[in-house]
PDB file of C-alpha atoms and ligand atoms in Angstrom:
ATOM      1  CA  UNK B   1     172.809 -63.986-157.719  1.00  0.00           C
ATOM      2  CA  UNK B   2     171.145 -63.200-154.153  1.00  0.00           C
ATOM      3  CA  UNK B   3     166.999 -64.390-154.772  1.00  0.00           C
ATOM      4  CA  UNK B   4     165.441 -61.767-152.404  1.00  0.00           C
ATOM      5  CA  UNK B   5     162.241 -62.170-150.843  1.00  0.00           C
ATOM      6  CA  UNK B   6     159.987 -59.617-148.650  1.00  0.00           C
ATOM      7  CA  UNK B   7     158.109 -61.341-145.936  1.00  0.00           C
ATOM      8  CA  UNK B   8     154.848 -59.582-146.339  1.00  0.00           C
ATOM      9  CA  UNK B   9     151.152 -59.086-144.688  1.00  0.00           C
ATOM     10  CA  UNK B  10     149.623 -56.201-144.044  1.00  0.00           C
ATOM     11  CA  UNK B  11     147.960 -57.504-140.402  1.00  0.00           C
ATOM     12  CA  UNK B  12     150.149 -56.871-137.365  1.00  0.00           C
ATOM     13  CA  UNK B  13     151.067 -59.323-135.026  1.00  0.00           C
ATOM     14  CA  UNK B  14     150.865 -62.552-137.588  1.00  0.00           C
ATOM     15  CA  UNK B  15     154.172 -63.376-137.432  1.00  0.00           C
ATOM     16  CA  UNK B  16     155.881 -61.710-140.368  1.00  0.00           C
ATOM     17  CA  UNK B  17     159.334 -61.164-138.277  1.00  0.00           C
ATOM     18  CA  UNK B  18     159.460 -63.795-136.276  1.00  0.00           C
ATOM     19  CA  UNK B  19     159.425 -65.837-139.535  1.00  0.00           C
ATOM     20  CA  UNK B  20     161.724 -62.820-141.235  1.00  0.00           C
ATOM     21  CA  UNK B  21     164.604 -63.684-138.430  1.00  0.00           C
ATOM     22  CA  UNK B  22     164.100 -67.249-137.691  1.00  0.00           C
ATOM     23  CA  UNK B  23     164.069 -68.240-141.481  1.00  0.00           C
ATOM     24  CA  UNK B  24     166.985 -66.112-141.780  1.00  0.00           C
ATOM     25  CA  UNK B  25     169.291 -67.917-138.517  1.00  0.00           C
ATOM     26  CA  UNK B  26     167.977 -70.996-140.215  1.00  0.00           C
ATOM     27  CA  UNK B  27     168.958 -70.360-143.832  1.00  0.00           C
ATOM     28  CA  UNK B  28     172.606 -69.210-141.997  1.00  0.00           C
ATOM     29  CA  UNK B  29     172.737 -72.288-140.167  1.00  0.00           C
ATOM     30  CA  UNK B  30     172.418 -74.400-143.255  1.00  0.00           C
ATOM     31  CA  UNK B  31     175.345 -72.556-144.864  1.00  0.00           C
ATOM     32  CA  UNK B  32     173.322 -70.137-147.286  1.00  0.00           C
ATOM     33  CA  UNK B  33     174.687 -66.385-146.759  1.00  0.00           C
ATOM     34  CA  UNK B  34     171.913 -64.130-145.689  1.00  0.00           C
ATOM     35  CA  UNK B  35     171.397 -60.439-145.818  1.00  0.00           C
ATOM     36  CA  UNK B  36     168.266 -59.381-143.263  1.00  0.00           C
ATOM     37  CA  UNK B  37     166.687 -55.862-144.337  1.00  0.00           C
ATOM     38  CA  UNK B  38     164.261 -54.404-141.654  1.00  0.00           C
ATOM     39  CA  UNK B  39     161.729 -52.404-143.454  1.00  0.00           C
ATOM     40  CA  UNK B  40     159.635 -51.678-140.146  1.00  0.00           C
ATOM     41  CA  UNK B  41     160.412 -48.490-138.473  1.00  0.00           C
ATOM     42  CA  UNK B  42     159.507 -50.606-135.174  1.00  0.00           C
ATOM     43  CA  UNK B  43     163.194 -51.871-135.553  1.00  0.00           C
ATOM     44  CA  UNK B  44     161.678 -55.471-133.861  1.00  0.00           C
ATOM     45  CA  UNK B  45     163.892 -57.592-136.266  1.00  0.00           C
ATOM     46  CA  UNK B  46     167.216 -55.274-135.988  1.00  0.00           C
ATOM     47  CA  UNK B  47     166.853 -56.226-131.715  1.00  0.00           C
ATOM     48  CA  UNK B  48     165.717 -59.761-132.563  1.00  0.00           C
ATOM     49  CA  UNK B  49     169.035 -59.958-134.318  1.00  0.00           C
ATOM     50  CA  UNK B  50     170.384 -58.783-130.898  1.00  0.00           C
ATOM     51  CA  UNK B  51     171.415 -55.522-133.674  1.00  0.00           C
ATOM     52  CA  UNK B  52     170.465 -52.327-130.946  1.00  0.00           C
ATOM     53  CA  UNK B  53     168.496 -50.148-133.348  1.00  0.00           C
ATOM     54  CA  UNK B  54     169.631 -47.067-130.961  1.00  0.00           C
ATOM     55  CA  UNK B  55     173.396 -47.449-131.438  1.00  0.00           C
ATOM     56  CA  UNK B  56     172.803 -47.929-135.306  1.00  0.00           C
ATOM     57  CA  UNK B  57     175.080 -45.004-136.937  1.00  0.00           C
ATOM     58  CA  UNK B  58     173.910 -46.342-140.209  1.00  0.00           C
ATOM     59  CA  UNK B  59     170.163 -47.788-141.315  1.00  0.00           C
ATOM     60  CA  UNK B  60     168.130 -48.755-143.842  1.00  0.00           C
ATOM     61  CA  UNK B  61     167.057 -45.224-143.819  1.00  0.00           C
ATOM     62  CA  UNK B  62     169.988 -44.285-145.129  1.00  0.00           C
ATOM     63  CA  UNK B  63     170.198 -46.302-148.113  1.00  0.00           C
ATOM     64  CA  UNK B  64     166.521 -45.298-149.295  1.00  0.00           C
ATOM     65  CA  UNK B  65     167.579 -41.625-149.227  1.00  0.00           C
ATOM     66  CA  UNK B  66     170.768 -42.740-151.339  1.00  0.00           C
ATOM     67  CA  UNK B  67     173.488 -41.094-148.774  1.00  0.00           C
ATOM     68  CA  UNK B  68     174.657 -44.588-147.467  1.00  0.00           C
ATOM     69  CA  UNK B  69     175.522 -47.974-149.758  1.00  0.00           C
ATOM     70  CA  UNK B  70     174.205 -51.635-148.436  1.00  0.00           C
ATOM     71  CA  UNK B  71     177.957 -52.060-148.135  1.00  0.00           C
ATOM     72  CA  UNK B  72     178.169 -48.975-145.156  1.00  0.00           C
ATOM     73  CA  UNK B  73     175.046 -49.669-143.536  1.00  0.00           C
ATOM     74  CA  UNK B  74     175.121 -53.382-142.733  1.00  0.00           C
ATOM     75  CA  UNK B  75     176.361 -55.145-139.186  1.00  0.00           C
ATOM     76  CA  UNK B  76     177.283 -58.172-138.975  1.00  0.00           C
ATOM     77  CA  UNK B  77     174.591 -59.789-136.261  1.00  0.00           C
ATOM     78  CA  UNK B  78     177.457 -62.670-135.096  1.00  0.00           C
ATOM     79  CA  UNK B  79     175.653 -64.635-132.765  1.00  0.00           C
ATOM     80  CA  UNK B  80     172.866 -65.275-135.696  1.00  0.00           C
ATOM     81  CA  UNK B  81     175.195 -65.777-138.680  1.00  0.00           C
ATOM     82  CA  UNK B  82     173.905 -62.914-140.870  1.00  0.00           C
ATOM     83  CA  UNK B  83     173.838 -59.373-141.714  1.00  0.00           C
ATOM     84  CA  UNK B  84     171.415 -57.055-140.891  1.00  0.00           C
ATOM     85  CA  UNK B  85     170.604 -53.684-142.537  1.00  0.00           C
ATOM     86  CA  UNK B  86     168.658 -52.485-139.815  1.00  0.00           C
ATOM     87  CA  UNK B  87     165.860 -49.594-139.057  1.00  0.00           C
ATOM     88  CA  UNK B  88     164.517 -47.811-136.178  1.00  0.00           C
ATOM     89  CA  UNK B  89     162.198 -44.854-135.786  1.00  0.00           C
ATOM     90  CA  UNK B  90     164.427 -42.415-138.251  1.00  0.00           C
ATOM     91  CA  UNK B  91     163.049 -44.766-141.407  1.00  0.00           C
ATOM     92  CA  UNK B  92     159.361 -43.384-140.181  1.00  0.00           C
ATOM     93  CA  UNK B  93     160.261 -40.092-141.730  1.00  0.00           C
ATOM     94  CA  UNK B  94     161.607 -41.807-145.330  1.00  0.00           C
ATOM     95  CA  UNK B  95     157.399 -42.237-146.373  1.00  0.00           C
ATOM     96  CA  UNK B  96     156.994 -38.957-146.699  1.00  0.00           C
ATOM     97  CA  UNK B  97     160.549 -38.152-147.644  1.00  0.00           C
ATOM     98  CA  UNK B  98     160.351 -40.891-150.627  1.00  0.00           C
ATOM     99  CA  UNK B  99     157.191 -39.072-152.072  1.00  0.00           C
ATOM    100  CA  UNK B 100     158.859 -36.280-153.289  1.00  0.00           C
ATOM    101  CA  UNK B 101     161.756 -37.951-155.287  1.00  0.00           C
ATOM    102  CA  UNK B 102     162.747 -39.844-158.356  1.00  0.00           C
ATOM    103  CA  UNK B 103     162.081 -43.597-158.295  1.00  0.00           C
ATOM    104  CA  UNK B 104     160.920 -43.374-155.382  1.00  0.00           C
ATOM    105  CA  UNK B 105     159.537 -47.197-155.247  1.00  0.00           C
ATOM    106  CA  UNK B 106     162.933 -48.619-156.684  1.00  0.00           C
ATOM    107  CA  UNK B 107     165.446 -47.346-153.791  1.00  0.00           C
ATOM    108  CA  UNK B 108     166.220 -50.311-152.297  1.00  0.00           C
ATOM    109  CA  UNK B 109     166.273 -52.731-155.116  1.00  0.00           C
ATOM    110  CA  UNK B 110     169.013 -50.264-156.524  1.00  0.00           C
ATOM    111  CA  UNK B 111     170.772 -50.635-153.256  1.00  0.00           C
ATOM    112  CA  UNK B 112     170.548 -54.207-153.095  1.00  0.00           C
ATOM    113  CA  UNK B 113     171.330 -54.697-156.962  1.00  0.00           C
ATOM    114  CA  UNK B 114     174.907 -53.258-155.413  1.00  0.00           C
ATOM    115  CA  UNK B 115     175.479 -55.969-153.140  1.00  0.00           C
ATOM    116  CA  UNK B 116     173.856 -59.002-155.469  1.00  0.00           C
ATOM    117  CA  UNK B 117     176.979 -60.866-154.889  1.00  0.00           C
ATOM    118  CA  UNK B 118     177.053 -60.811-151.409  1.00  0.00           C
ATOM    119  CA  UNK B 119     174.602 -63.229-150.630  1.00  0.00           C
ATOM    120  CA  UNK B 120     172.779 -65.901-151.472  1.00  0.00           C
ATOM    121  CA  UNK B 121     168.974 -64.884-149.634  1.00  0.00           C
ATOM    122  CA  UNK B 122     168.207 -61.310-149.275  1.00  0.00           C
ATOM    123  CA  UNK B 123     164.894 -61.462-146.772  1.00  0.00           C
ATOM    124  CA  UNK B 124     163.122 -58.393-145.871  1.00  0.00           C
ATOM    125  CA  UNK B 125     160.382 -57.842-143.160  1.00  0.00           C
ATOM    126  CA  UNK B 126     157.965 -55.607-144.139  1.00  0.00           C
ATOM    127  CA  UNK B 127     155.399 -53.431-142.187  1.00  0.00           C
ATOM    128  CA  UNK B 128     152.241 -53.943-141.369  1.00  0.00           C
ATOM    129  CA  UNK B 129     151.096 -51.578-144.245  1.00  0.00           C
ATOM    130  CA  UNK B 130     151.174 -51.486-147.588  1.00  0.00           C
ATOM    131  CA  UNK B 131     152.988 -48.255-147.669  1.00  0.00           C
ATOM    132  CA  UNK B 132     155.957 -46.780-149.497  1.00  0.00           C
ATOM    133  CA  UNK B 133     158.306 -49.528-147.608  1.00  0.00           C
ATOM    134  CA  UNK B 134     156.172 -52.293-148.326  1.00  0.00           C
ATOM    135  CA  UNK B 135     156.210 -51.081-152.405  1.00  0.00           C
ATOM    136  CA  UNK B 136     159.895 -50.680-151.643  1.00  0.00           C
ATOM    137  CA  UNK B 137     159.901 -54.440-150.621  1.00  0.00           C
ATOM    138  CA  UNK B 138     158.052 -55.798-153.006  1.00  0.00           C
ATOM    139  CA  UNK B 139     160.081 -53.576-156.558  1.00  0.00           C
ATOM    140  CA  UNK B 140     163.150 -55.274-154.986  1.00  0.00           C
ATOM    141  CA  UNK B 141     162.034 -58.869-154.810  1.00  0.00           C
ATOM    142  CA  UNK B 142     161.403 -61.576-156.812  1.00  0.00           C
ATOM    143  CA  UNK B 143     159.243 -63.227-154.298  1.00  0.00           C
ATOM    144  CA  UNK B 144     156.698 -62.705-151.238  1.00  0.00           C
ATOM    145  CA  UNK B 145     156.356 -65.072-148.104  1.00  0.00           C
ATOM    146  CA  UNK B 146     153.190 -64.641-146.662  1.00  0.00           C
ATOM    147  CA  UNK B 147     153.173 -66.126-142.692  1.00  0.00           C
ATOM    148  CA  UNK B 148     149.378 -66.584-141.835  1.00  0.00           C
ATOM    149  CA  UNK B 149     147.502 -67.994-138.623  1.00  0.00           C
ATOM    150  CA  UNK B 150     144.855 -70.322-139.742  1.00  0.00           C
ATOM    151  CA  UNK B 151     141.617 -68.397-138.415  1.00  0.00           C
ATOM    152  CA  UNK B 152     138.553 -67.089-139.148  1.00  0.00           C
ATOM    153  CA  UNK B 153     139.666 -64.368-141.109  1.00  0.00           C
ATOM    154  CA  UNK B 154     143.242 -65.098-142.733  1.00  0.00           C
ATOM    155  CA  UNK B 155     141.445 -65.605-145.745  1.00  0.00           C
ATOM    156  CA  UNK B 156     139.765 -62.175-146.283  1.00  0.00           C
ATOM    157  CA  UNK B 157     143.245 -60.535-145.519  1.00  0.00           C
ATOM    158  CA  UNK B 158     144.616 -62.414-147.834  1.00  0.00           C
ATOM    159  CA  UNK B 159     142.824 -60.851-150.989  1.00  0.00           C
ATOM    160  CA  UNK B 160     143.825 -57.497-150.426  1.00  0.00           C
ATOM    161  CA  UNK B 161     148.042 -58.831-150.908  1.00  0.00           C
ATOM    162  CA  UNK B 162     147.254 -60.680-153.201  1.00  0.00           C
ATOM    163  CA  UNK B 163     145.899 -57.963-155.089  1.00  0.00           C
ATOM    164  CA  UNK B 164     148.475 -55.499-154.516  1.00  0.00           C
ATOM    165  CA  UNK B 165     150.637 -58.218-155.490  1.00  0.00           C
ATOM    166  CA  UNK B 166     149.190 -58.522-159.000  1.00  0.00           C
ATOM    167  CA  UNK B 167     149.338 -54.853-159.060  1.00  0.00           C
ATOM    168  CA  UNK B 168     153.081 -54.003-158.282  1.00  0.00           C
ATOM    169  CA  UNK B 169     154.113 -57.203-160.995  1.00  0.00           C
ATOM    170  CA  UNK B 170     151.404 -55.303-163.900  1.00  0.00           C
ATOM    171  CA  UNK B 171     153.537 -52.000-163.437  1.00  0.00           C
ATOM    172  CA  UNK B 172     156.540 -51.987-161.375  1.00  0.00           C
ATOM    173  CA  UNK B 173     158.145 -55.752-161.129  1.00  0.00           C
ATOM    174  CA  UNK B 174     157.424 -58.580-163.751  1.00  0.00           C
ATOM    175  CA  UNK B 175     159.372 -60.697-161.751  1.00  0.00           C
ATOM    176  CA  UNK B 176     157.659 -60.653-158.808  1.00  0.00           C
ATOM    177  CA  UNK B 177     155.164 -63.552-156.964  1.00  0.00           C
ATOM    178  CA  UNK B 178     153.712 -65.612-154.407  1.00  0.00           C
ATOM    179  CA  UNK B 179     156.662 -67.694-153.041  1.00  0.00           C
ATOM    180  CA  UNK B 180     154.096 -69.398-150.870  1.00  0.00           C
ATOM    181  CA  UNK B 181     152.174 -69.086-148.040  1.00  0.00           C
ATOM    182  CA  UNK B 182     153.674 -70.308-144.537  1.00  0.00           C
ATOM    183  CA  UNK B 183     151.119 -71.597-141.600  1.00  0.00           C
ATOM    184  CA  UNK B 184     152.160 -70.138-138.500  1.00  0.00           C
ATOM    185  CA  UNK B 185     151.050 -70.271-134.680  1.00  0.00           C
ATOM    186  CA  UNK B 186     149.717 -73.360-135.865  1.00  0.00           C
ATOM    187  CA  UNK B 187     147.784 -75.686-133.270  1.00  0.00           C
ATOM    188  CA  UNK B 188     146.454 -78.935-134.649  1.00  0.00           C
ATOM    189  CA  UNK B 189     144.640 -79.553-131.534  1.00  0.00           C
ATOM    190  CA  UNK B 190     142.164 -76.552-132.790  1.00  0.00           C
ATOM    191  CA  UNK B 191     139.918 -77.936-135.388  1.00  0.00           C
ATOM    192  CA  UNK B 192     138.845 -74.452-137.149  1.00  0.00           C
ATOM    193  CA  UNK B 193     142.409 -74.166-137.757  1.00  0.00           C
ATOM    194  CA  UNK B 194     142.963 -77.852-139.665  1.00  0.00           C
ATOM    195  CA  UNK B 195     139.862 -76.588-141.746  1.00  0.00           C
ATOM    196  CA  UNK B 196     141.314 -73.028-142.513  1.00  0.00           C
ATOM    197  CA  UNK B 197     144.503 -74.956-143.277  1.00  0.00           C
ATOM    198  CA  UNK B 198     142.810 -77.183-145.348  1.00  0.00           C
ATOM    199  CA  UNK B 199     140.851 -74.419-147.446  1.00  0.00           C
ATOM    200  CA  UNK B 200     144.086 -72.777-147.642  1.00  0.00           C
ATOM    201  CA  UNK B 201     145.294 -75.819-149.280  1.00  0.00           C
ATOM    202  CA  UNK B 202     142.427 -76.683-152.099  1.00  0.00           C
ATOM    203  CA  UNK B 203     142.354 -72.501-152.766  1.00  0.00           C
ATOM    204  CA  UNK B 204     146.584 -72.285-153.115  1.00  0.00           C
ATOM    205  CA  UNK B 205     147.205 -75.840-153.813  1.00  0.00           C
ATOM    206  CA  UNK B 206     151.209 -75.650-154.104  1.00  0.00           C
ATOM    207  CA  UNK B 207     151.730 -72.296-153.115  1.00  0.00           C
ATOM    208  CA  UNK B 208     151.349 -73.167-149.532  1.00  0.00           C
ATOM    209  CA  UNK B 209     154.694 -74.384-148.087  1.00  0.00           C
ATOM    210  CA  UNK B 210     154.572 -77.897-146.617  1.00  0.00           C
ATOM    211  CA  UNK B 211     156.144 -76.513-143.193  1.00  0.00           C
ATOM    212  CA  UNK B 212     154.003 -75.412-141.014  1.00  0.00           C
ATOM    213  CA  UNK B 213     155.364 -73.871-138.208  1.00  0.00           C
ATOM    214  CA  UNK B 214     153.674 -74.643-134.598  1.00  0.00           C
ATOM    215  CA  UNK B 215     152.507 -72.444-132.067  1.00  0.00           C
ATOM    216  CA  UNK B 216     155.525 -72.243-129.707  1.00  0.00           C
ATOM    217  CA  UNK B 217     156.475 -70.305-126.997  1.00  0.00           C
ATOM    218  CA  UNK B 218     160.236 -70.512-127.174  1.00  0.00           C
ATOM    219  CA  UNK B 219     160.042 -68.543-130.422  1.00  0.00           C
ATOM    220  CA  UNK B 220     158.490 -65.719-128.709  1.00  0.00           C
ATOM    221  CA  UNK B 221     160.478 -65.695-125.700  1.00  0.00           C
ATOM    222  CA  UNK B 222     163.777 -65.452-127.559  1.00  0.00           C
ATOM    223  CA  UNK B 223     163.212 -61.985-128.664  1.00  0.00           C
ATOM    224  CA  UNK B 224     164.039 -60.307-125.740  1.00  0.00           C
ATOM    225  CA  UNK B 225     167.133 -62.324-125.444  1.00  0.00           C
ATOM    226  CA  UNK B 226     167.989 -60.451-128.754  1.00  0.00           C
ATOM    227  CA  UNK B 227     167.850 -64.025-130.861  1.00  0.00           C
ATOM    228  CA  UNK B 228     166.136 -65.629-133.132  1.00  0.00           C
ATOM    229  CA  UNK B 229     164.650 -68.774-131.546  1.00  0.00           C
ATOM    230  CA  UNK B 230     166.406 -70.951-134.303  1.00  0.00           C
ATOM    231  CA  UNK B 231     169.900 -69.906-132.394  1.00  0.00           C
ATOM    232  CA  UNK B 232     168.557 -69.316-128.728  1.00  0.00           C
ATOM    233  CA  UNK B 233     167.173 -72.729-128.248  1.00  0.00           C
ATOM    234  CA  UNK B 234     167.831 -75.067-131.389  1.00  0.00           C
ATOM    235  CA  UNK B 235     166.044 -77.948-130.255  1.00  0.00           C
ATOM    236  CA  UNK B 236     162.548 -75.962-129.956  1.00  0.00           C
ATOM    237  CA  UNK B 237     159.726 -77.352-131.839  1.00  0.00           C
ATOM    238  CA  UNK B 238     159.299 -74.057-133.387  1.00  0.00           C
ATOM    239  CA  UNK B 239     163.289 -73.991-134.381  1.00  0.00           C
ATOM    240  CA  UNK B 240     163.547 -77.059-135.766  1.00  0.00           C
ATOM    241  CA  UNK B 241     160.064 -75.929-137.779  1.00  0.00           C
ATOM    242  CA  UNK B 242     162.366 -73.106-139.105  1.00  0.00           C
ATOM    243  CA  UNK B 243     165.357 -74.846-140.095  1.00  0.00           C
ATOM    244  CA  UNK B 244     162.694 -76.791-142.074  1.00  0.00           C
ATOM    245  CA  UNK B 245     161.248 -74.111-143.860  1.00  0.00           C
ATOM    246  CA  UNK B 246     164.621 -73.171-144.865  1.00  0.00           C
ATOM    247  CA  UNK B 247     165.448 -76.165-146.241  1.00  0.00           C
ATOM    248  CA  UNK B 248     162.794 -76.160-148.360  1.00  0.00           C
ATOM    249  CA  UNK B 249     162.981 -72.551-149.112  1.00  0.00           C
ATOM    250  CA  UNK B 250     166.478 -73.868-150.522  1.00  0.00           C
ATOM    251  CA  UNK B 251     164.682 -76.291-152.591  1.00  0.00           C
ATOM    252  CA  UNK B 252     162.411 -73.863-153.593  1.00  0.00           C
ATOM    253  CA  UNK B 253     164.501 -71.048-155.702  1.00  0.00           C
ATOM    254  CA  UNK B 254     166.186 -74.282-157.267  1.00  0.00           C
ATOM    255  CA  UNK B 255     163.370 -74.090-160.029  1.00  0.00           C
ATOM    256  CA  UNK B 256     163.626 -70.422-159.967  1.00  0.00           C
TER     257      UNK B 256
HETATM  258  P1  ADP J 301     154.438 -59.226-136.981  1.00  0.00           P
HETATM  259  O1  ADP J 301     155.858 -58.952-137.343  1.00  0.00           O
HETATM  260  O2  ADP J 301     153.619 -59.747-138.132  1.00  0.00           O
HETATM  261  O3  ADP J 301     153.777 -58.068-136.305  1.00  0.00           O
HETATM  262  P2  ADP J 301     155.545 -60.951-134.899  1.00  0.00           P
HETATM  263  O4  ADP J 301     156.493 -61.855-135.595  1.00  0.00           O
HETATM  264  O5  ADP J 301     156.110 -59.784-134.161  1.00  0.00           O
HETATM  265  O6  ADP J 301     154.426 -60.456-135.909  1.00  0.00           O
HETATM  266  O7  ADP J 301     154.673 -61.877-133.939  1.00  0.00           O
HETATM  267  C1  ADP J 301     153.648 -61.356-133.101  1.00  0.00           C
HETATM  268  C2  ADP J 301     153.753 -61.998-131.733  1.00  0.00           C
HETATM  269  O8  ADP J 301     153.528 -63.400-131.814  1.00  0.00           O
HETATM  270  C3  ADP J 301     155.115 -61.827-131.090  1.00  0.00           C
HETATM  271  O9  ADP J 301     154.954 -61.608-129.717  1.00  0.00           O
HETATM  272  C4  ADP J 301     155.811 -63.148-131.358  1.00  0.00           C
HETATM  273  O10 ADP J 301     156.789 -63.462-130.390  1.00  0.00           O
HETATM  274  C5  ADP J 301     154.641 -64.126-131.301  1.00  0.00           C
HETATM  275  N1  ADP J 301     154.845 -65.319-132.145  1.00  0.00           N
HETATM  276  C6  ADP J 301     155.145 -65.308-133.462  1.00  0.00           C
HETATM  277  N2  ADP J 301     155.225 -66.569-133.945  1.00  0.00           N
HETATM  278  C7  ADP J 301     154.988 -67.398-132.895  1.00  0.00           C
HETATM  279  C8  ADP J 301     154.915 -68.826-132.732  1.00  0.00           C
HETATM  280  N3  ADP J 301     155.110 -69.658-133.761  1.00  0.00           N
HETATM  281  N4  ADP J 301     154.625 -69.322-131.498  1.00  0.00           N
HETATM  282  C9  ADP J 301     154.418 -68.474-130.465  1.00  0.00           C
HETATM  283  N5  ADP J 301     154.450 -67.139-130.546  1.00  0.00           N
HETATM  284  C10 ADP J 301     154.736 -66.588-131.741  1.00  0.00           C
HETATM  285 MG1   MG J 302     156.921 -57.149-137.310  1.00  0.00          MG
END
């Protein structure tokens, strides 16, 4: 059984794909058989995957409006070692599309239900919203990754998921939770962020991973390469930070 897990926050620009792609090249560098859904009609994860979200004939957008299976729609992204059901600007339209019909909320953990076997991780990056996607995101997994920088502020942001969290497991998904928070863009040197890491840590206790993944400018540099940094340059601090976190992501659904 695939464990499936959205990468969720609703700030932009905090790292939820870089951590979506890099934890999935790292996960698929360990031997673990990934499945990467783009929720984001920005399509940043499909190109990070070096996936061009122009040529797609087939998207994620397909398989929320039930004309296209998980099966049809995925590429292989070969360089990175995993699949990709990719978006672009077409899954824009599915918000207002997915208002007016049946289960609208539980499209894509029907889809993905269809290709359970398929994988072992199922990781989704979500928008910076909590929109129709995200709830899409969040019925089909069992678990949310939150990335977070450690400033002045991460903790405000914070109670607004959570509660949306605690909403969507009340009525929609009993099995869903906090996998853990992830420290990202981290800089030791910067003392407010050791304190906001440390208040993170007597607030959350264990649900803040123990990798914390470094400020590092290879990550954001392989992008335009179309690759995650854990497969453009391995031996980055910020790769080897990844293959980390998937290790002990691994660990992690053990007890699950
Ligand atoms: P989101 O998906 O939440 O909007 P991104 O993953 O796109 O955030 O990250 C926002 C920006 O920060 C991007 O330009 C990305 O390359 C950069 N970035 C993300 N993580 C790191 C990191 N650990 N070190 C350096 N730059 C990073
Ligand atoms: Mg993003």
């Amino acid at each position: 059984m695939a464990k499936i897990f959205c990468v969720a926050n609703q700030k932009g620009g905090v790292g939820k794909t870089t951590t979506t792609v890099n934890l999935s090249a790292g996960l698929a560098k360990i031997g673990q058989r990934v499945l990467m859904v783009d929720l984001d009609p920005q399509g940043n994860a499909t190109m990070g995957s070096g996936v061009d979200k122009r040529q797609l004939k087939l998207s994620v957008y397909d398989v929320l409006l039930e004309s296209a299976s998980v099966a049809e729609a995925r590429v292989r992204a070969e360089a990175c070692g995993y699949d990709v059901l990719g978006a672009n600007r077409e899954l824009a339209g599915a918000e207002v599309e997915l208002v007016q019909l049946e289960r609208r909320e539980k499209r894509l953990k029907a889809a993905l239900t269809a290709a359970d076997g398929d994988y072992d991780f199922v990781l989704i990056d979500c928008p910076p919203s909590l929109s129709m996607l995200t709830l899409n995101g969040l019925c089909a997994a069992h678990g949310v990754i939150v990335p977070m920088q450690c400033e002045y502020f991460a903790l405000e942001g914070l109670t607004d998921l959570v509660n949306t969290i605690k909403q969507v497991h009340a009525n929609l998904n009993r099995d869903l939770q906090i996998i853990g928070l992830l420290r990202v863009m981290f800089d030791p040197r910067i003392t407010l962020q050791q304190q906001v890491s440390d208040q993170l840590k007597a607030h959350f206790a264990d649900k803040v991973f123990n990798s914390v993944i470094p400020r590092n400018v290879r990550l954001a540099e392989a992008p335009s390469y179309g690759l995650p940094g854990v497969v453009f340059d391995p031996q980055a601090k910020g790769s080897q930070a990844f293959v980390e976190f998937a290790e002990e992501m691994v660990q992690r659904i053990k007890g699950m």
